[in-house]
């Protein structure tokens, strides 16, 4: 008997069909963030990363050009199983260098569209409200300077058109996520004003007509950023209320909450009030540090929650982390695979039976089942999935080979 066949039997005894789990996992799409490849720099401004987010480390080989970033993503994609989407930021526009973010057009993303189309992928998109000279005093859409605010509104509108173009070209709906870094390091005198301006700016962006079946606009909240510790304009309450008020989609990044808050717990609440919800999956160590996603409790809890809510087709899943201290391609593969592994872990649970135990207040039995599942042979099912997807298990050798052949010569 193969290891998979044995695992299949062990899971069957626990009331789980591994074939069904593998089948379900195959169709879950993960939107892979392009910004792991170059430490969130992009091609359009030459500015250092700002906005209260940070990369640390100087591992050799970061992508410096569109060509290099595409090649690196390709390498990563070839070692990631399952269904994937390309997640771009506006700062990855491919221009001659003289195009303002408020003037961006679909043509500046033609090469990305060809890249995605050739690989049969959809594209998700993010306006880039940071690392730019038009960010004034740390503010964009909430700026009291009308010129600054209007600039970023134009950027938002430009991005919306590009998002629609992505959907039209690829035939796959585009998720366009809005996140602004706006906030204050120290205690603001006026908390209402910036939020009122942010609201007005969002209203202005959303007053552009767009096809809601093609573009899903998501709004990402945050608790604080580095250098912006006292006040964040786009707080959880602001963003959730705004999304609800306007019928757009809320996005939760699990690095954007207080450390003992659980994004897993928030999922069911949002699912009751939203047709779709969106997630940025990351790993926060002590702060929103954006470490590579691991196969850890937090990731598993999030994945199990999506599965047990029966919401795999209602959650837009994207990765969002950036580690510059290790091989960036390995970082991509490790993080995305771990999210997929966590989803498999969720799919390998006898969800209905466990809910029944809960409803019958058989909590002793529930604890027993949950703990037994932790030592069940998920590794063998995962290996079978990789095999069926035609992806090698040992990605490290491949990555190391690419590093010595390609990355090391980038200075
Ligand atoms: C920042 C947010 C945001 C960014 C990306 C680059 O804290 O998580 O999603 O990481 O837009
Ligand atoms: Zn995020």
CSV table of C-alpha atoms in Angstrom, one decimal, residues 12 19 36 45 51 72 92 107 121 130 238 268 295 361-362 366 382:
chain,number,residue,atom,x,y,z
A,12,UNK,CA,-11.6,7.5,6.2
A,19,UNK,CA,-10.2,12.5,-2.6
A,36,UNK,CA,7.7,39.7,-2.5
A,45,UNK,CA,9.2,56.1,-8.5
A,51,UNK,CA,3.7,54.2,4.4
A,72,UNK,CA,11.2,35.1,-10.8
A,92,UNK,CA,4.6,47.9,-11.1
A,107,UNK,CA,-1.4,50.4,-21.8
A,121,UNK,CA,-4.3,33.5,-15.0
A,130,UNK,CA,2.7,55.1,-0.7
A,238,UNK,CA,-14.2,52.9,9.4
A,268,UNK,CA,-18.1,34.0,10.1
A,295,UNK,CA,1.9,26.2,8.4
A,361,UNK,CA,-22.5,19.7,23.7
A,362,UNK,CA,-20.2,16.8,23.3
A,366,UNK,CA,-14.8,17.4,20.0
A,382,UNK,CA,-0.2,16.9,0.5
